[in-house]
PDB file of C-alpha atoms in Angstrom:
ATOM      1  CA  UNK V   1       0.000   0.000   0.000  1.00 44.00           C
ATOM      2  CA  UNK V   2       1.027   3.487  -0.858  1.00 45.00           C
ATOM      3  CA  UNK V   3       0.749   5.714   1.835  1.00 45.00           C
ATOM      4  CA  UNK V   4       1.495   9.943   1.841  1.00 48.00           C
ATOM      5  CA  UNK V   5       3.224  10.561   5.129  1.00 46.00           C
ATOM      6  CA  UNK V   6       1.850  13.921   5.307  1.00 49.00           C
ATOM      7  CA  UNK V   7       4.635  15.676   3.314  1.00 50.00           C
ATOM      8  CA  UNK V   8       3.133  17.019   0.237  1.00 50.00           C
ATOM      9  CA  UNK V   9       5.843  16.388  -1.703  1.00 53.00           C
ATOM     10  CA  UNK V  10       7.005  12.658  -1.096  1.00 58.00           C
ATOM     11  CA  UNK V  11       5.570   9.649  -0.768  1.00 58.00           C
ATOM     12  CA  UNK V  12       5.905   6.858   1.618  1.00 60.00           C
ATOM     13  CA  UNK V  13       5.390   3.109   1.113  1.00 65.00           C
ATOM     14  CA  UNK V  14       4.694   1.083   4.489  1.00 67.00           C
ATOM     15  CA  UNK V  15       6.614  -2.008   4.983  1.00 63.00           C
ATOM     16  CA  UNK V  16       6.608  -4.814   7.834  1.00 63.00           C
ATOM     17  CA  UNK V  17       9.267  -7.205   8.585  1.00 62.00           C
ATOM     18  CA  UNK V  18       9.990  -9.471  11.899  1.00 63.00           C
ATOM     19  CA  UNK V  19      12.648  -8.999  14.628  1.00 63.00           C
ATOM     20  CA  UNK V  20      14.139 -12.273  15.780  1.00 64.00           C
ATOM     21  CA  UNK V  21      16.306 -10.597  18.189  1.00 64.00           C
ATOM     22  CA  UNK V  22      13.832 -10.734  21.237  1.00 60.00           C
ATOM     23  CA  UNK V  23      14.245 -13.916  23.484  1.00 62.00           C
ATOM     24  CA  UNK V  24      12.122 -16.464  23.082  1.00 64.00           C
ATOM     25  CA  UNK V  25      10.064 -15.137  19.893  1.00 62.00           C
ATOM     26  CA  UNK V  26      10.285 -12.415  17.451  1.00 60.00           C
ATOM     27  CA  UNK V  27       8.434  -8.835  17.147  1.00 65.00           C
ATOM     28  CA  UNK V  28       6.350  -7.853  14.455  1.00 64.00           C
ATOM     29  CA  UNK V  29       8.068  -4.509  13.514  1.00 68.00           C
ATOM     30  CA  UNK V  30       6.859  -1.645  10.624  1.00 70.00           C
ATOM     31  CA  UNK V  31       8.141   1.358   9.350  1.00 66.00           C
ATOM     32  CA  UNK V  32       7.686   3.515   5.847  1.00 63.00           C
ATOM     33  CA  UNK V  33      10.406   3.585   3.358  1.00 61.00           C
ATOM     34  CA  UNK V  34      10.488   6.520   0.760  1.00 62.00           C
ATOM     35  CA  UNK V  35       9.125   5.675  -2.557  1.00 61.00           C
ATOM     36  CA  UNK V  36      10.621   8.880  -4.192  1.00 60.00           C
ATOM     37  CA  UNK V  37       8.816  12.617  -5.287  1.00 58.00           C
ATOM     38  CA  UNK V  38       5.203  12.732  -5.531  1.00 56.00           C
ATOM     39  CA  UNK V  39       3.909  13.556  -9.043  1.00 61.00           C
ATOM     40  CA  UNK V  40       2.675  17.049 -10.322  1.00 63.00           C
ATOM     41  CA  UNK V  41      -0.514  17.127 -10.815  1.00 65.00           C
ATOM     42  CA  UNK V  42      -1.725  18.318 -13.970  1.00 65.00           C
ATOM     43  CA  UNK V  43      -3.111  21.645 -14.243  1.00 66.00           C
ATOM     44  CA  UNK V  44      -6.962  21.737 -14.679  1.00 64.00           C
ATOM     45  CA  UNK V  45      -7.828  23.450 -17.979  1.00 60.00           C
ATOM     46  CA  UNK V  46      -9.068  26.853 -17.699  1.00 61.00           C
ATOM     47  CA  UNK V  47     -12.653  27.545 -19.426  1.00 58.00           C
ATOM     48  CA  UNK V  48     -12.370  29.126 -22.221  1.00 56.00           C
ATOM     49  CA  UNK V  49     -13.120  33.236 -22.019  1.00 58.00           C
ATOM     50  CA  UNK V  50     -13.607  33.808 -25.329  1.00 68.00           C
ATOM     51  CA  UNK V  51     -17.055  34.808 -26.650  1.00 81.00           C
ATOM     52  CA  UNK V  52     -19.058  33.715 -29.325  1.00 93.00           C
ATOM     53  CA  UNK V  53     -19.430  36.137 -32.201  1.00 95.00           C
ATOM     54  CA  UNK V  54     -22.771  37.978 -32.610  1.00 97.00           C
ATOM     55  CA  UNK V  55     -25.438  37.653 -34.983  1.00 97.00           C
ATOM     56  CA  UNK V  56     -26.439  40.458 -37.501  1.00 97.00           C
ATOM     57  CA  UNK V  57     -29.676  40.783 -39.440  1.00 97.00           C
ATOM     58  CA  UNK V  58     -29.553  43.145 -42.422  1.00 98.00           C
ATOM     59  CA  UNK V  59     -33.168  44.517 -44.152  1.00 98.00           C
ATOM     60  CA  UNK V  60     -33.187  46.771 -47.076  1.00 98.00           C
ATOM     61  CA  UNK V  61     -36.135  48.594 -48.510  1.00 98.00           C
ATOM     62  CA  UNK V  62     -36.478  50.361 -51.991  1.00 98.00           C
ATOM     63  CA  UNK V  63     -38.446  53.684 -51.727  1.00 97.00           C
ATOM     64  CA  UNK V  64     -40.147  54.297 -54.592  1.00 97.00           C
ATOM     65  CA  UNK V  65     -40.585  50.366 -56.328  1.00 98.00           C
ATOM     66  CA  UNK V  66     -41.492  50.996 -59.168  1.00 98.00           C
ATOM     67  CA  UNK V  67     -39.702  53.674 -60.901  1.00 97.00           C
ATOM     68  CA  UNK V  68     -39.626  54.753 -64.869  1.00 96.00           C
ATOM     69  CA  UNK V  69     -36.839  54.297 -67.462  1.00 96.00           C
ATOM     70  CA  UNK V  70     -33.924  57.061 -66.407  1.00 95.00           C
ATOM     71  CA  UNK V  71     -35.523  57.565 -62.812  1.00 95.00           C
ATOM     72  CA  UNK V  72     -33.399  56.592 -59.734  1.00 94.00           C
ATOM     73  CA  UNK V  73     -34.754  54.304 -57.015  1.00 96.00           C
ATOM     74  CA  UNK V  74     -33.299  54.682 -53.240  1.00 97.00           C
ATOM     75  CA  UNK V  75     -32.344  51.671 -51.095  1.00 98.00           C
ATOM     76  CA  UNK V  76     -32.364  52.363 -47.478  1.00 98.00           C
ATOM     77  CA  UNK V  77     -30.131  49.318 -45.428  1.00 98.00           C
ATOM     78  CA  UNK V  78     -30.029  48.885 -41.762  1.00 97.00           C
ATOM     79  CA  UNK V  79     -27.814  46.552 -39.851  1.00 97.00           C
ATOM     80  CA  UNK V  80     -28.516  45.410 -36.477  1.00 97.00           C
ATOM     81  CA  UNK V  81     -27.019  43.566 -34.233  1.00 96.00           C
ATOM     82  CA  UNK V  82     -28.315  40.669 -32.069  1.00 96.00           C
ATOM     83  CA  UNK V  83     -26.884  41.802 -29.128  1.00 95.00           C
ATOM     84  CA  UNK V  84     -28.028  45.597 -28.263  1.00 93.00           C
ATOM     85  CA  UNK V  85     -25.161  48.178 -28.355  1.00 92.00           C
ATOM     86  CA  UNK V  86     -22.446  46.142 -30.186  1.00 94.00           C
ATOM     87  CA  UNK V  87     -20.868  47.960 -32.776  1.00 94.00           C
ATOM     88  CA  UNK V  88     -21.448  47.778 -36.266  1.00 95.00           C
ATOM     89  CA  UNK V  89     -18.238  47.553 -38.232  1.00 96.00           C
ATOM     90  CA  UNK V  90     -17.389  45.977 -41.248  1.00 97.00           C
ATOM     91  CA  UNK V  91     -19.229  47.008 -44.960  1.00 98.00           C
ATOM     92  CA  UNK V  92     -22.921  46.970 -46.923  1.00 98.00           C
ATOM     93  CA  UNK V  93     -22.928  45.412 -50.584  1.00 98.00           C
ATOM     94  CA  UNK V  94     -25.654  46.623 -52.639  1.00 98.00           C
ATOM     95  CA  UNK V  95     -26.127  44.645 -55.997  1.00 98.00           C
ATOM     96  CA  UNK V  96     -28.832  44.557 -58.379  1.00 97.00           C
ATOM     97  CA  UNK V  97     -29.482  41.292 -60.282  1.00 97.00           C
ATOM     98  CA  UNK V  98     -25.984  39.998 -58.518  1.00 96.00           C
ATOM     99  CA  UNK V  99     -23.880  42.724 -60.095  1.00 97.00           C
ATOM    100  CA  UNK V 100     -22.185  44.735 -57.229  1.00 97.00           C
ATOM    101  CA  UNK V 101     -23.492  48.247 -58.044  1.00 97.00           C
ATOM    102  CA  UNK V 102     -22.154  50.235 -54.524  1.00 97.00           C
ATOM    103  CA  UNK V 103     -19.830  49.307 -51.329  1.00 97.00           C
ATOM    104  CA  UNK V 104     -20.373  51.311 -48.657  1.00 97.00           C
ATOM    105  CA  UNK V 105     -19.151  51.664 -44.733  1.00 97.00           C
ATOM    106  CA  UNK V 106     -21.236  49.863 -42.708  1.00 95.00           C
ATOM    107  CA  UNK V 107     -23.699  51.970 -40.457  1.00 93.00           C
ATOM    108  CA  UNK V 108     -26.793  51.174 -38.633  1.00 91.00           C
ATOM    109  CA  UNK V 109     -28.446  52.902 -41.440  1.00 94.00           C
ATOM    110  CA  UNK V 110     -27.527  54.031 -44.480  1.00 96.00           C
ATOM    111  CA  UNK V 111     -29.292  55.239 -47.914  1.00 97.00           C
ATOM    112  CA  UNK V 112     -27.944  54.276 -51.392  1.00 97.00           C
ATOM    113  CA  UNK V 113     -29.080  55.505 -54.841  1.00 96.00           C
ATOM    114  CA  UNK V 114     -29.565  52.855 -57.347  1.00 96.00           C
ATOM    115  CA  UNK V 115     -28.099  53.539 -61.235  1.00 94.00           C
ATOM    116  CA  UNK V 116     -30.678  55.729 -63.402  1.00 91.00           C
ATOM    117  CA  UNK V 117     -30.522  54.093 -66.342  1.00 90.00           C
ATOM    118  CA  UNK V 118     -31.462  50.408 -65.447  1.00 95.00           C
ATOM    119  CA  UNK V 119     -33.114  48.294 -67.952  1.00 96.00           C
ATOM    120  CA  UNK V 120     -37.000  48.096 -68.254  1.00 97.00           C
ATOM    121  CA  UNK V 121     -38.195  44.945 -66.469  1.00 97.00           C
ATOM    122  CA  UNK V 122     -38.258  43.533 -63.115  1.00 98.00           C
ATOM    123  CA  UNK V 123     -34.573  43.749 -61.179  1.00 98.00           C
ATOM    124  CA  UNK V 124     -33.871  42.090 -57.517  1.00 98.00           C
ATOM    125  CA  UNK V 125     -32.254  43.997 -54.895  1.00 98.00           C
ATOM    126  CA  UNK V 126     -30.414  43.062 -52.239  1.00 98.00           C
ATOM    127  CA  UNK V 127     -27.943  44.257 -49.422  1.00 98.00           C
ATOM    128  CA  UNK V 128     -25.293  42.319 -47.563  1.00 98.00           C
ATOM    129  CA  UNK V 129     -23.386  42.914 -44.786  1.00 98.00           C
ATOM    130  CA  UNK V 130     -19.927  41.560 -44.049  1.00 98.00           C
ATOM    131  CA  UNK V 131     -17.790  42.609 -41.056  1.00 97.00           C
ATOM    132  CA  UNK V 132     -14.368  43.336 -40.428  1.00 97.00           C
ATOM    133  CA  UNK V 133     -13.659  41.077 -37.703  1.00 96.00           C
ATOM    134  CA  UNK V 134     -15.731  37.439 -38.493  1.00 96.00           C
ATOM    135  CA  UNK V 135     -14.719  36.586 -35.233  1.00 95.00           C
ATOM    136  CA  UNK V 136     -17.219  39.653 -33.480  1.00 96.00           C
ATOM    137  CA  UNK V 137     -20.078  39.632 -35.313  1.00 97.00           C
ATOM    138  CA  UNK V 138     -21.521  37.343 -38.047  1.00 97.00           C
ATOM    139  CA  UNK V 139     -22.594  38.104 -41.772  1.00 98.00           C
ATOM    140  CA  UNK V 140     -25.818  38.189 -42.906  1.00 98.00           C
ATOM    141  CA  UNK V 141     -27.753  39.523 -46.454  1.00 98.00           C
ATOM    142  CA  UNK V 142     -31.524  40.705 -46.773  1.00 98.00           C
ATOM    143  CA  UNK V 143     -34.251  39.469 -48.503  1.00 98.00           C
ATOM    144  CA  UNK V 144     -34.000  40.751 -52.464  1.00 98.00           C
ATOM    145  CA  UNK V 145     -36.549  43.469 -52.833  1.00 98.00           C
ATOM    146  CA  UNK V 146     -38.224  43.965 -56.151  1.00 98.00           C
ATOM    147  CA  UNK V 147     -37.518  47.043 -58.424  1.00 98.00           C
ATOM    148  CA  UNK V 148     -40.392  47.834 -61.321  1.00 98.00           C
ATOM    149  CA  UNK V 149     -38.566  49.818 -64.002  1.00 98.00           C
ATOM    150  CA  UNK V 150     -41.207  51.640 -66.635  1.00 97.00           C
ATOM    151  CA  UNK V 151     -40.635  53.081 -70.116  1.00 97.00           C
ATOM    152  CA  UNK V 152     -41.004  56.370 -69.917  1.00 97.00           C
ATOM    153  CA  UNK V 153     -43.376  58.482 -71.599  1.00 96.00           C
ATOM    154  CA  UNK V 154     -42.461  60.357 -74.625  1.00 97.00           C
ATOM    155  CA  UNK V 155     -43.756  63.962 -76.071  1.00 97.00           C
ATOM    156  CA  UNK V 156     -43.179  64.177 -80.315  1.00 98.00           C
ATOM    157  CA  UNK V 157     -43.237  67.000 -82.103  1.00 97.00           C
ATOM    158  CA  UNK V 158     -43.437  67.916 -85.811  1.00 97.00           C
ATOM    159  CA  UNK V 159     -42.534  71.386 -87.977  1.00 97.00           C
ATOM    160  CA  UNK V 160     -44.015  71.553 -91.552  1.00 96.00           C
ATOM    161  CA  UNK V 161     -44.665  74.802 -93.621  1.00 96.00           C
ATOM    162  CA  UNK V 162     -48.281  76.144 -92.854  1.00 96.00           C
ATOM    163  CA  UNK V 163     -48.846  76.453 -96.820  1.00 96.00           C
ATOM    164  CA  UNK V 164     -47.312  74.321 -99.729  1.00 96.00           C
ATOM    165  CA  UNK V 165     -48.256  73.997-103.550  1.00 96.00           C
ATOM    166  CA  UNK V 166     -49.851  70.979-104.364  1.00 95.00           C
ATOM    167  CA  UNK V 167     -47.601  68.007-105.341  1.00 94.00           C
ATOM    168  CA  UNK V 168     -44.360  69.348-104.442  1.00 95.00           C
ATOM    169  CA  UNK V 169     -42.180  68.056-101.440  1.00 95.00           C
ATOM    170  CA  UNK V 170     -41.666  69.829 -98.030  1.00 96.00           C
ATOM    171  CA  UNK V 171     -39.512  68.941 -95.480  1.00 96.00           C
ATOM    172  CA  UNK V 172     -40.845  67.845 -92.090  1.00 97.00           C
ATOM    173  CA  UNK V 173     -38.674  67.920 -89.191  1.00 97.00           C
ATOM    174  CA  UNK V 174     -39.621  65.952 -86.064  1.00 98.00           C
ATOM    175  CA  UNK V 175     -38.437  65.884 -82.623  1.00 97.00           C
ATOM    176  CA  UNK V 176     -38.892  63.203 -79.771  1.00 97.00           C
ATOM    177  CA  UNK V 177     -38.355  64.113 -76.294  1.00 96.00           C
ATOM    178  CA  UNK V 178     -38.816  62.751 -72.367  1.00 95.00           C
ATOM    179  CA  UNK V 179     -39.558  64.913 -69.704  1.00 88.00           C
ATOM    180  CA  UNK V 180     -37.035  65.536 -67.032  1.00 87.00           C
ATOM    181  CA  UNK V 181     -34.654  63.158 -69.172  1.00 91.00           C
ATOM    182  CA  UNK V 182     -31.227  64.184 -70.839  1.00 89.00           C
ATOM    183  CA  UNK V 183     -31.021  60.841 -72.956  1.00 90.00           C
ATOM    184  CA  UNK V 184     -32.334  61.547 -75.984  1.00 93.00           C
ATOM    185  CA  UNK V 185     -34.903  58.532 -77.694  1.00 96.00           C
ATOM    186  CA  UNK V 186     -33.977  56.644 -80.667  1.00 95.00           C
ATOM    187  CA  UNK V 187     -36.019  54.214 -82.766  1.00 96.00           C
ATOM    188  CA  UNK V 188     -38.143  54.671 -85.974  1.00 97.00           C
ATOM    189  CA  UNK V 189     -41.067  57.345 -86.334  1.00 98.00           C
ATOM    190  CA  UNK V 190     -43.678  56.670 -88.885  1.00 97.00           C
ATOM    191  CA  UNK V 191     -44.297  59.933 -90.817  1.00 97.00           C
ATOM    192  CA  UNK V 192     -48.220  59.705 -93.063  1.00 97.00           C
ATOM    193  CA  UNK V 193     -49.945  62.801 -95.158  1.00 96.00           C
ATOM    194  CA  UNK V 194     -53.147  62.080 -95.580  1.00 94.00           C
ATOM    195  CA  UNK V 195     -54.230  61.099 -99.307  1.00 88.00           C
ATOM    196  CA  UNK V 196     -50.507  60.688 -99.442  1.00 88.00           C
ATOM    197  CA  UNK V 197     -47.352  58.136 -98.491  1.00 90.00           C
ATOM    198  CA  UNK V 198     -46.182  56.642 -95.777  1.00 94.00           C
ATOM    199  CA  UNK V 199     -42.577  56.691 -94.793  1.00 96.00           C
ATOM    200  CA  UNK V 200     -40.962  55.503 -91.975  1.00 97.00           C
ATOM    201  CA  UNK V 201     -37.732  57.238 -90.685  1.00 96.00           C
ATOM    202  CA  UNK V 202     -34.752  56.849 -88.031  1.00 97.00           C
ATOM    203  CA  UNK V 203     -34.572  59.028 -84.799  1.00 96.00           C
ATOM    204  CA  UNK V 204     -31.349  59.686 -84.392  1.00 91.00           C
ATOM    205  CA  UNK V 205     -31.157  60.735 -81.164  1.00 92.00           C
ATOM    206  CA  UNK V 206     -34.792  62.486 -80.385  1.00 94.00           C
ATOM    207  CA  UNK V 207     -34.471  64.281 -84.018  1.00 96.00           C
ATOM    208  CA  UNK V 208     -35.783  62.738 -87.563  1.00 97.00           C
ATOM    209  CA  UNK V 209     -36.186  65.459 -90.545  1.00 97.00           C
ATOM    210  CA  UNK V 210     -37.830  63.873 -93.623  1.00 96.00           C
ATOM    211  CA  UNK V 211     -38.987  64.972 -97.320  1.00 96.00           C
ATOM    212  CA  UNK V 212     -42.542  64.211 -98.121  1.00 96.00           C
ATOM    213  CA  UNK V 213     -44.982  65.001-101.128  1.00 95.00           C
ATOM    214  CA  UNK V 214     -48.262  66.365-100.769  1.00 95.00           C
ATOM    215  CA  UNK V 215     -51.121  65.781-102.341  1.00 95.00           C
ATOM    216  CA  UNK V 216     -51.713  67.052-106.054  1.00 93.00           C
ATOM    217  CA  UNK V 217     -55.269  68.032-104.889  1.00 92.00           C
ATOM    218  CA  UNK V 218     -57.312  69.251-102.734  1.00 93.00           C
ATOM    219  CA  UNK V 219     -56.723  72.605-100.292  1.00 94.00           C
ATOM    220  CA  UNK V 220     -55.203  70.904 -97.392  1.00 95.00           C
ATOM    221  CA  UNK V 221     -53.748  68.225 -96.248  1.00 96.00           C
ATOM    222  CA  UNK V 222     -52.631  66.887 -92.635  1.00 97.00           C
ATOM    223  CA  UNK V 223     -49.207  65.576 -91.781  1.00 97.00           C
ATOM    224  CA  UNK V 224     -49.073  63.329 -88.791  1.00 97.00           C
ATOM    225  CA  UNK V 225     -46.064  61.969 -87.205  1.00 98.00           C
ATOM    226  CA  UNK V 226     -45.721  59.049 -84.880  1.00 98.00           C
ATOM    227  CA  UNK V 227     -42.925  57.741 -82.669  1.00 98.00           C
ATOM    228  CA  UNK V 228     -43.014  54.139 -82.630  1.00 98.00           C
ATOM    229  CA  UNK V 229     -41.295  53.857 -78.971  1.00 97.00           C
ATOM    230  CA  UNK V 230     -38.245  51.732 -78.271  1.00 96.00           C
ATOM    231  CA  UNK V 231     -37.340  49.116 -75.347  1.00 96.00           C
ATOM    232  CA  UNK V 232     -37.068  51.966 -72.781  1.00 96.00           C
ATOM    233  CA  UNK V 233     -39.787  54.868 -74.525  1.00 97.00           C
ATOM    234  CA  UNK V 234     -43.250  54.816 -75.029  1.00 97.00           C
ATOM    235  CA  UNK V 235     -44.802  55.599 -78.508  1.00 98.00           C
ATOM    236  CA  UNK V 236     -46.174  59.073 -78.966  1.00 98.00           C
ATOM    237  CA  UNK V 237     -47.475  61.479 -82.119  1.00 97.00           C
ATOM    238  CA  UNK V 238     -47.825  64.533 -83.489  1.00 98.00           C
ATOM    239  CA  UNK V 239     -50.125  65.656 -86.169  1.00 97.00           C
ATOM    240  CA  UNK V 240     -50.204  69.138 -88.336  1.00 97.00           C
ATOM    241  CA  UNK V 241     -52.335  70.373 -91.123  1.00 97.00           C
ATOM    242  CA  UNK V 242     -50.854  72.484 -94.214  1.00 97.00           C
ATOM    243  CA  UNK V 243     -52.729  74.399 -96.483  1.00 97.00           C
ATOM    244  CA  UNK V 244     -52.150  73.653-100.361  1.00 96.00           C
ATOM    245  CA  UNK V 245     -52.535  76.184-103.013  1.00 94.00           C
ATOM    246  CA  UNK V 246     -51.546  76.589-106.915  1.00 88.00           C
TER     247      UNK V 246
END
C-alpha cells in the first residue's frame, strides 16, 4: 500500500518485517520507506473566455418600387445587431441582379441611390453585410426586394410649312423628347400625309427630318407623325395640317 506521510511532496510506502532478536520469539516490527517525489498534478484546464461572435440581421427597402426608365430608385439598409449596443463595423454590398453596383461603410443605417438608367423589367435587390472582424459579429444579407422599371413616356413634335403647292415636297422635321430626361430617344417614327405616303424614318437621337410630297389636290392636307417607342420609350405622335394652293 502506498501511503502519503503527510509531506506534500514525497511519498511513503509502508513495509513490515519481523525482529528475531527478542528472546524467546520475534516482534512484528513496521516502518515507511520513501518511494521517491510525488507527481505534479496536472493543471486543470481553464474555461475558455472567449465569446461567441454575434449575430447580424440586415433589411433593405427600396423607396419608390417601381420607378420609370432614367428615374433613380433609393435603397435604405439597416444593420442590427443581435446583441443591443455592439458595434457595427465591417461594410454593406448593394447589388442589383448579382452585379455589385455600390460598397459602402457599414452603419446602422444608411441610404444608397440605385443607377438611373437600369433596364425596363423587373430587377432584384439586395444588401449584404460583411464585417471586419468574423470573429465579433456574423454576416448576414436581406431578402431581395423587387424594383419595377417603366418606359417612360415620350412627347413628339413635328414642324411643316403652314402652306405648300400641291404636289411638291416639303420637309418635315420631327423631334422626340422625355420629360425631365437628358437621354435623348432613338427608334423609328412613322411619318403619313393624308391622301398621301407613308414613310418611316430613323430618330437619331430624339431628331428625324424627312422629305414628303403632298397631295396634287385638294386645299389641305394633314401631316401626322408618330414615334413608334423603343425598349425603354413609349410611342407618342404629333399631327399638323398644311394648307395647299396653286
Amino acid at each position: 500500500t502506498t501511503l502519503d506521510a503527510g509531506e506534500p511532496s514525497t511519498l511513503y510506502r509502508s513495509v513490515f518485517w519481523a525482529d528475531d532478536s527478542v528472546t524467546d520469539g520475534y516482534s512484528l516490527r513496521t516502518g515507511y520507506l520513501a518511494a521517491g517525489a510525488a507527481p505534479t498534478p496536472s493543471p486543470t484546464p481553464s474555461p475558455s473566455t472567449s465569446a461567441a461572435a454575434v449575430s447580424t440581421t440586415t433589411t433593405l427597402t427600396l423607396a419608390p418600387t417601381t420607378v420609370a426608365y432614367g428615374a433613380s430608385a433609393g435603397a435604405t439598409i439597416t444593420v442590427k445587431p443581435a446583441v443591443t449596443g455592439t458595434p457595427i463595423a465591417g461594410t454593406v454590398s448593394v447589388t442589383v441582379d448579382g452585379a455589385t453596383i455600390a460598397t459602402r461603410s457599414a452603419a446602422a443605417s444608411l441610404r444608397i441611390t440605385l443607377p438611373p438608367l437600369l433596364t425596363v423589367g423587373t430587377h432584384q435587390v439586395q444588401a449584404r453585410f460583411t464585417p471586419t472582424d468574423p470573429s465579433a459579429l456574423v454576416a448576414s444579407s436581406s431578402i431581395a426586394q423587387k424594383l419595377t422599371v417603366v418606359k417612360r413616356s415620350t412627347t413628339t413634335t413635328l414642324t411643316a410649312p403652314k402652306r405648300a403647292k400641291r404636289g411638291k415636297t416639303v420637309t418635315v422635321t420631327i423631334a422626340v423628347s422625355a420629360k425631365g430626361l437628358a437621354t435623348k430617344p432613338t427608334g423609328s417614327v412613322r411619318v403619313t400625309v393624308s391622301g398621301g405616303r407613308t414613310v418611316v424614318v430613323a430618330v437619331k437621337p430624339g431628331k428625324a427630318v424627312v422629305k414628303v410630297r403632298v397631295p396634287s389636290r385638294g386645299t389641305k392636307t394633314t401631316v401626322r407623325a408618330t414615334y413608334l417607342g423603343s425598349g425603354s420609350f413609349t410611342a407618342s405622335s404629333a399631327s399638323k395640317k398644311v394648307n395647299l394652293h396653286k
